[in-house]
Short mmCIF file of C-alpha atoms and ligand atoms in Angstrom, two decimals:
data_model
loop_
_atom_site.label_atom_id
_atom_site.label_comp_id
_atom_site.label_asym_id
_atom_site.label_seq_id
_atom_site.Cartn_x
_atom_site.Cartn_y
_atom_site.Cartn_z
CA MET A 1 132.26 146.35 90.49
CA LEU A 2 130.02 145.62 87.54
CA GLY A 3 131.76 142.27 87.18
CA ARG A 4 131.11 141.47 90.83
CA LEU A 5 127.46 142.45 90.54
CA LEU A 6 127.13 140.32 87.47
CA ALA A 7 128.75 137.37 89.24
CA ALA A 8 126.43 137.83 92.24
CA ALA A 9 123.40 137.98 89.96
CA LEU A 10 124.53 134.86 88.13
CA LEU A 11 125.13 133.02 91.39
CA ALA A 12 121.71 134.05 92.73
CA GLY A 13 120.18 132.80 89.50
CA LEU A 14 121.99 129.50 89.81
CA VAL A 15 121.01 129.02 93.46
CA GLY A 16 117.45 130.04 92.60
CA SER A 17 117.22 127.47 89.83
CA ALA A 18 118.79 124.76 92.02
CA GLN A 19 116.17 125.42 94.69
CA ALA A 20 113.39 125.31 92.14
CA GLN A 21 114.43 121.87 90.91
CA PRO A 22 111.97 119.26 92.09
CA TYR A 23 113.29 116.52 94.33
CA PRO A 24 114.98 114.27 93.38
CA SER A 25 117.04 115.91 90.67
CA ARG A 26 120.15 113.74 91.12
CA PRO A 27 121.00 110.23 92.37
CA ILE A 28 120.09 109.34 95.96
CA THR A 29 122.49 107.40 98.22
CA PHE A 30 121.24 104.69 100.56
CA VAL A 31 123.80 104.01 103.28
CA VAL A 32 123.78 100.29 104.14
CA PRO A 33 125.69 99.98 107.43
CA PHE A 34 126.78 96.36 106.80
CA ALA A 35 128.76 94.43 104.19
CA ALA A 36 127.50 93.76 100.68
CA GLY A 37 125.65 90.50 100.17
CA GLY A 38 124.18 90.43 103.71
CA PRO A 39 120.57 90.82 104.80
CA THR A 40 120.43 94.63 105.03
CA ASP A 41 122.23 94.99 101.72
CA THR A 42 119.93 92.48 100.01
CA LEU A 43 116.80 94.26 101.24
CA ALA A 44 118.21 97.64 100.19
CA ARG A 45 118.99 96.35 96.69
CA ILE A 46 115.56 94.76 96.20
CA LEU A 47 113.81 97.96 97.32
CA THR A 48 115.97 100.54 95.53
CA GLU A 49 115.89 98.71 92.21
CA ARG A 50 112.11 99.25 92.19
CA MET A 51 112.04 102.63 94.00
CA ARG A 52 114.01 104.24 91.20
CA VAL A 53 110.89 103.98 88.99
CA PRO A 54 108.66 106.38 90.99
CA LEU A 55 111.67 108.47 92.05
CA GLY A 56 112.90 108.85 88.47
CA GLN A 57 116.48 108.69 89.76
CA THR A 58 119.16 106.12 90.34
CA VAL A 59 119.65 105.00 93.91
CA ILE A 60 123.25 104.25 94.84
CA ILE A 61 124.07 101.80 97.63
CA GLU A 62 126.99 102.75 99.83
CA ASN A 63 128.19 100.06 102.25
CA ALA A 64 129.64 101.99 105.23
CA THR A 65 130.47 99.16 107.61
CA GLY A 66 131.81 98.63 111.14
CA ALA A 67 130.82 98.70 114.83
CA ALA A 68 127.53 96.84 114.29
CA GLY A 69 126.29 99.42 111.80
CA SER A 70 126.92 102.47 113.97
CA ILE A 71 129.57 103.86 111.57
CA GLY A 72 127.15 103.91 108.63
CA VAL A 73 124.25 105.33 110.64
CA GLY A 74 126.59 108.07 111.92
CA ARG A 75 127.51 108.94 108.35
CA VAL A 76 123.83 109.72 107.64
CA ALA A 77 123.40 111.65 110.91
CA ARG A 78 126.13 114.05 109.72
CA ALA A 79 124.94 114.27 106.08
CA ALA A 80 123.15 117.30 104.62
CA PRO A 81 119.39 117.11 105.30
CA ASP A 82 118.46 117.32 101.64
CA GLY A 83 116.91 113.91 100.97
CA TYR A 84 119.93 112.63 99.04
CA THR A 85 121.44 110.58 101.87
CA VAL A 86 119.17 107.94 103.36
CA SER A 87 119.75 105.52 106.24
CA ILE A 88 118.45 101.98 105.91
CA GLY A 89 118.76 100.13 109.17
CA HIS A 90 117.03 97.79 111.51
CA TRP A 91 116.22 96.75 115.05
CA SER A 92 119.84 96.51 116.10
CA THR A 93 121.29 99.58 114.34
CA HIS A 94 118.49 101.93 115.38
CA VAL A 95 117.50 100.41 118.74
CA VAL A 96 120.11 98.08 120.27
CA ASN A 97 123.17 100.19 119.40
CA GLY A 98 121.75 103.09 121.41
CA ALA A 99 121.83 100.91 124.54
CA ILE A 100 125.37 99.58 124.19
CA TYR A 101 127.45 102.24 122.41
CA ALA A 102 128.17 105.85 123.38
CA LEU A 103 126.92 107.00 119.99
CA PRO A 104 127.96 110.44 118.70
CA TYR A 105 124.37 110.91 117.46
CA ASP A 106 120.88 110.53 118.87
CA LEU A 107 118.84 107.76 117.26
CA LEU A 108 115.57 109.66 117.69
CA ALA A 109 116.50 113.36 117.66
CA ASP A 110 118.95 113.33 114.73
CA PHE A 111 116.75 111.56 112.17
CA ASP A 112 113.39 112.01 110.51
CA PRO A 113 111.51 108.75 109.89
CA VAL A 114 110.45 107.84 106.34
CA ALA A 115 108.78 104.41 106.50
CA LEU A 116 108.64 101.14 108.39
CA LEU A 117 110.02 98.33 106.18
CA PRO A 118 109.66 94.53 106.28
CA ALA A 119 110.69 92.39 109.25
CA ASN A 120 112.21 88.94 109.23
CA PRO A 121 112.83 86.46 112.01
CA GLN A 122 116.10 84.63 112.37
CA LEU A 123 117.17 81.06 111.84
CA ILE A 124 119.42 79.07 114.14
CA VAL A 125 121.81 77.57 111.59
CA THR A 126 125.00 75.53 111.62
CA LYS A 127 127.51 74.23 109.15
CA THR A 128 126.35 70.96 107.62
CA SER A 129 128.89 68.75 109.42
CA VAL A 130 127.29 69.38 112.84
CA PRO A 131 125.71 65.99 113.63
CA ALA A 132 122.63 67.29 115.56
CA LYS A 133 119.30 66.39 113.98
CA ASP A 134 117.12 68.85 115.87
CA LEU A 135 117.37 71.78 118.28
CA LYS A 136 117.50 69.59 121.40
CA GLU A 137 120.42 67.63 119.96
CA LEU A 138 122.05 70.89 118.90
CA ILE A 139 121.88 72.25 122.46
CA ASP A 140 123.53 69.05 123.76
CA TRP A 141 126.19 69.35 121.05
CA LEU A 142 126.82 73.01 122.00
CA LYS A 143 127.24 72.02 125.65
CA GLN A 144 129.71 69.28 124.76
CA ASN A 145 131.70 71.33 122.27
CA GLN A 146 131.61 74.89 123.57
CA GLU A 147 135.38 74.95 124.03
CA LYS A 148 135.97 74.20 120.36
CA ILE A 149 133.34 76.14 118.47
CA SER A 150 132.72 79.71 117.36
CA ALA A 151 129.79 81.78 116.10
CA GLY A 152 129.80 84.49 113.46
CA THR A 153 128.21 87.90 114.04
CA ALA A 154 127.94 91.30 112.37
CA GLY A 155 129.72 92.93 115.34
CA ALA A 156 129.02 93.47 119.03
CA GLY A 157 125.39 94.49 119.39
CA SER A 158 124.28 93.39 115.92
CA ALA A 159 121.15 91.30 115.58
CA SER A 160 123.19 88.13 115.09
CA HIS A 161 125.28 88.89 118.18
CA VAL A 162 122.40 89.78 120.51
CA SER A 163 120.49 86.67 119.43
CA GLY A 164 123.60 84.52 119.84
CA ALA A 165 124.14 85.91 123.35
CA TYR A 166 120.47 85.23 124.11
CA LEU A 167 120.90 81.64 122.88
CA GLN A 168 123.93 81.23 125.16
CA SER A 169 122.04 82.52 128.18
CA ILE A 170 119.07 80.20 127.57
CA THR A 171 121.27 77.14 127.01
CA GLY A 172 123.90 77.99 129.63
CA THR A 173 126.68 77.74 127.04
CA ARG A 174 129.62 79.97 126.25
CA PHE A 175 131.54 80.08 122.98
CA PRO A 176 133.36 82.95 121.28
CA PHE A 177 131.72 85.31 118.81
CA ILE A 178 133.72 86.32 115.76
CA PRO A 179 132.72 89.79 114.51
CA TYR A 180 132.43 90.46 110.78
CA ARG A 181 131.43 93.62 108.90
CA GLY A 182 128.10 91.99 108.22
CA THR A 183 126.59 88.54 108.18
CA GLY A 184 126.99 88.34 104.39
CA PRO A 185 130.70 87.46 104.73
CA ALA A 186 130.08 85.59 108.01
CA ILE A 187 127.59 83.20 106.42
CA GLN A 188 130.15 82.38 103.71
CA ASP A 189 132.59 81.32 106.44
CA LEU A 190 129.85 79.24 108.08
CA ILE A 191 129.21 77.48 104.77
CA ALA A 192 132.98 76.92 104.41
CA GLY A 193 133.09 75.39 107.90
CA GLN A 194 135.31 78.04 109.50
CA LEU A 195 132.46 78.92 111.85
CA ASP A 196 130.08 76.47 113.54
CA ILE A 197 126.87 78.30 114.30
CA MET A 198 124.97 81.53 113.66
CA VAL A 199 121.64 83.03 114.52
CA ASP A 200 121.00 85.07 111.44
CA GLN A 201 118.16 86.69 109.58
CA SER A 202 116.15 84.28 107.46
CA SER A 203 116.69 86.50 104.43
CA ASN A 204 120.41 85.76 104.64
CA SER A 205 120.45 82.11 105.64
CA LEU A 206 117.31 80.64 104.06
CA PRO A 207 118.64 80.48 100.47
CA HIS A 208 121.64 78.46 101.76
CA VAL A 209 119.43 76.18 103.85
CA ARG A 210 117.34 75.51 100.73
CA SER A 211 120.40 74.64 98.69
CA GLY A 212 121.68 72.28 101.40
CA LYS A 213 124.74 74.35 102.36
CA LEU A 214 123.54 75.02 105.92
CA LYS A 215 121.41 73.19 108.48
CA ALA A 216 118.49 75.06 110.11
CA TYR A 217 117.08 74.04 113.49
CA ALA A 218 114.43 76.64 114.31
CA VAL A 219 112.96 80.00 113.36
CA THR A 220 112.89 82.69 116.11
CA ALA A 221 109.16 83.32 115.75
CA LYS A 222 105.82 82.11 117.11
CA SER A 223 104.95 80.35 113.88
CA ARG A 224 106.78 78.78 110.96
CA LEU A 225 107.63 80.85 107.92
CA PRO A 226 105.15 80.40 105.07
CA SER A 227 108.10 80.10 102.69
CA ALA A 228 109.95 77.53 104.84
CA PRO A 229 107.29 75.28 106.38
CA ASP A 230 109.81 72.52 107.20
CA ILE A 231 111.70 74.61 109.77
CA PRO A 232 110.04 74.40 113.21
CA SER A 233 109.29 77.47 115.32
CA VAL A 234 111.36 77.88 118.50
CA ASP A 235 108.24 76.93 120.49
CA GLU A 236 107.93 73.63 118.64
CA ALA A 237 111.67 72.96 118.68
CA GLY A 238 112.06 73.36 122.44
CA MET A 239 113.17 76.94 123.06
CA PRO A 240 109.78 78.57 123.77
CA GLY A 241 109.52 82.33 123.58
CA PHE A 242 112.88 82.92 121.86
CA TYR A 243 111.30 85.39 119.45
CA ILE A 244 113.38 88.00 117.66
CA SER A 245 112.04 89.86 114.68
CA VAL A 246 114.48 92.10 112.83
CA TRP A 247 112.33 94.93 111.48
CA HIS A 248 113.79 97.48 109.11
CA GLY A 249 113.23 101.17 108.57
CA LEU A 250 114.23 104.13 106.45
CA TRP A 251 115.40 107.42 107.94
CA VAL A 252 116.85 110.73 106.69
CA PRO A 253 118.84 113.37 108.57
CA LYS A 254 116.72 115.61 110.82
CA GLY A 255 115.41 118.67 108.99
CA THR A 256 115.05 117.05 105.56
CA PRO A 257 112.31 118.85 103.58
CA LYS A 258 108.85 117.31 104.05
CA GLU A 259 108.41 117.13 100.29
CA ALA A 260 111.47 114.89 99.91
CA ILE A 261 110.33 112.63 102.76
CA ALA A 262 106.87 112.33 101.20
CA LYS A 263 108.39 111.29 97.86
CA LEU A 264 110.54 108.63 99.52
CA THR A 265 107.57 107.33 101.53
CA ALA A 266 105.42 107.12 98.40
CA ALA A 267 108.21 105.28 96.57
CA VAL A 268 108.42 102.73 99.42
CA GLN A 269 104.65 102.23 99.36
CA GLU A 270 104.56 101.72 95.60
CA THR A 271 107.47 99.28 95.83
CA LEU A 272 105.97 97.25 98.67
CA ALA A 273 102.64 97.06 96.80
CA ASP A 274 104.30 95.52 93.73
CA PRO A 275 103.34 91.80 93.59
CA ALA A 276 106.77 90.79 92.21
CA ILE A 277 108.58 92.54 95.08
CA ARG A 278 106.15 91.10 97.63
CA ALA A 279 106.78 87.60 96.30
CA ARG A 280 110.58 88.02 96.44
CA LEU A 281 110.49 89.35 99.99
CA THR A 282 108.08 86.67 101.22
CA GLU A 283 110.32 84.00 99.74
CA LEU A 284 113.15 85.36 101.96
CA GLY A 285 110.97 85.22 105.07
CA GLN A 286 110.30 88.96 105.15
CA ASP A 287 106.95 90.06 106.52
CA ILE A 288 105.66 93.26 104.87
CA PRO A 289 104.02 95.75 107.26
CA PRO A 290 100.55 97.08 106.41
CA ARG A 291 100.57 100.13 104.13
CA GLU A 292 99.53 102.52 106.91
CA GLN A 293 102.71 101.61 108.79
CA GLN A 294 104.91 102.23 105.75
CA THR A 295 104.84 105.89 106.81
CA PRO A 296 106.87 108.32 108.95
CA GLU A 297 104.23 108.02 111.71
CA GLY A 298 104.22 104.21 111.50
CA LEU A 299 108.01 104.04 111.84
CA ALA A 300 108.18 106.72 114.57
CA ALA A 301 105.66 104.90 116.77
CA HIS A 302 107.25 101.47 116.29
CA HIS A 303 110.79 102.81 116.78
CA LYS A 304 109.93 104.54 120.05
CA ALA A 305 108.06 101.51 121.41
CA GLU A 306 110.98 99.22 120.55
CA ILE A 307 113.50 101.50 122.30
CA GLU A 308 111.29 101.49 125.41
CA LYS A 309 110.96 97.71 125.28
CA TRP A 310 114.55 96.70 124.47
CA TRP A 311 116.88 99.22 126.14
CA PRO A 312 116.21 97.90 129.67
CA ILE A 313 116.64 94.29 128.47
CA ILE A 314 119.87 95.00 126.57
CA LYS A 315 121.33 97.13 129.38
CA ALA A 316 120.52 94.41 131.91
CA ALA A 317 122.22 91.82 129.66
CA ASN A 318 125.38 93.97 129.87
CA ILE A 319 126.39 93.55 126.24
CA LYS A 320 129.45 95.65 125.48
CA GLY A 321 130.17 97.54 122.25
CA GLU A 322 133.48 97.24 120.42
N1 LIG B 1 122.01 93.27 109.50
C1 LIG B 1 123.33 92.71 109.53
C2 LIG B 1 123.89 92.56 108.14
O1 LIG B 1 123.30 93.04 107.17
C3 LIG B 1 123.38 91.46 110.26
C4 LIG B 1 123.08 91.58 111.74
O2 LIG B 1 122.65 92.63 112.25
O3 LIG B 1 123.28 90.58 112.41
O4 LIG B 1 124.93 92.00 107.94
#
């Protein structure tokens, strides 16, 4: 009896001291829902490397891939709401997937928002042996070769897939999409010539365009990227209005303590205010949101507005999940 009482007292003491420990008292895991080396992974690594300073803890990246990111996001939905498992995702994982998959979680109700993160447009890129010199020539080439070519994507419903399907509908072409666990590995196959075309985030493709391993025809934005002034906008190149901006965000499981969320938000804000980080992100074509949007409120408002805007469009396009 005395032993049991002692054990209970010890346990209570242990639990008490664990609760009293300020957050974060151990490493935090960021779940990247796509393959290593791709755009989401790259952004997560740039941010977490710097966030560990204000957090005073290591941040571990876990790549939980598959089904256009819905596997990894689901892993966070089911995690303990203690601030130690964080979901980094974007327009397609946290908006598009809700319109095309029967997800076992609710994108709004099962998560608490932490901060809106940078957004990048996409580049229409091909392997270097494609003879087209500009977007108009590329469209002709696609029409003539659609039987023979293929496009890489990060899975049905991913940003690269939705944009590729959009490109097909505008140009009246049809070619197969090859799903990968992220556009990191897909872009390597494009460089190697096993794929022909991709519409992928500038942060993934731009470094390869700069080094001459890929050809870029247009950026899916109203204006050219400051860090890539040679690549025309879709308006200039002949596909007006084909704008897609892949914005990112950070979420935690619903019910995470406010104190933990506030620490993560502050760490994001400090990171995105760092001139060295800003320069690296800008170089990749990422556009950093204003500080007041790098907040739970900023992300919540943007997320909701994007769901309202895109779900009807995606449902009407009848894109099917895997
Ligand atoms: N974000 C994906 C990745 O990191 C790419 C995509 O959605 O197209 O691979």
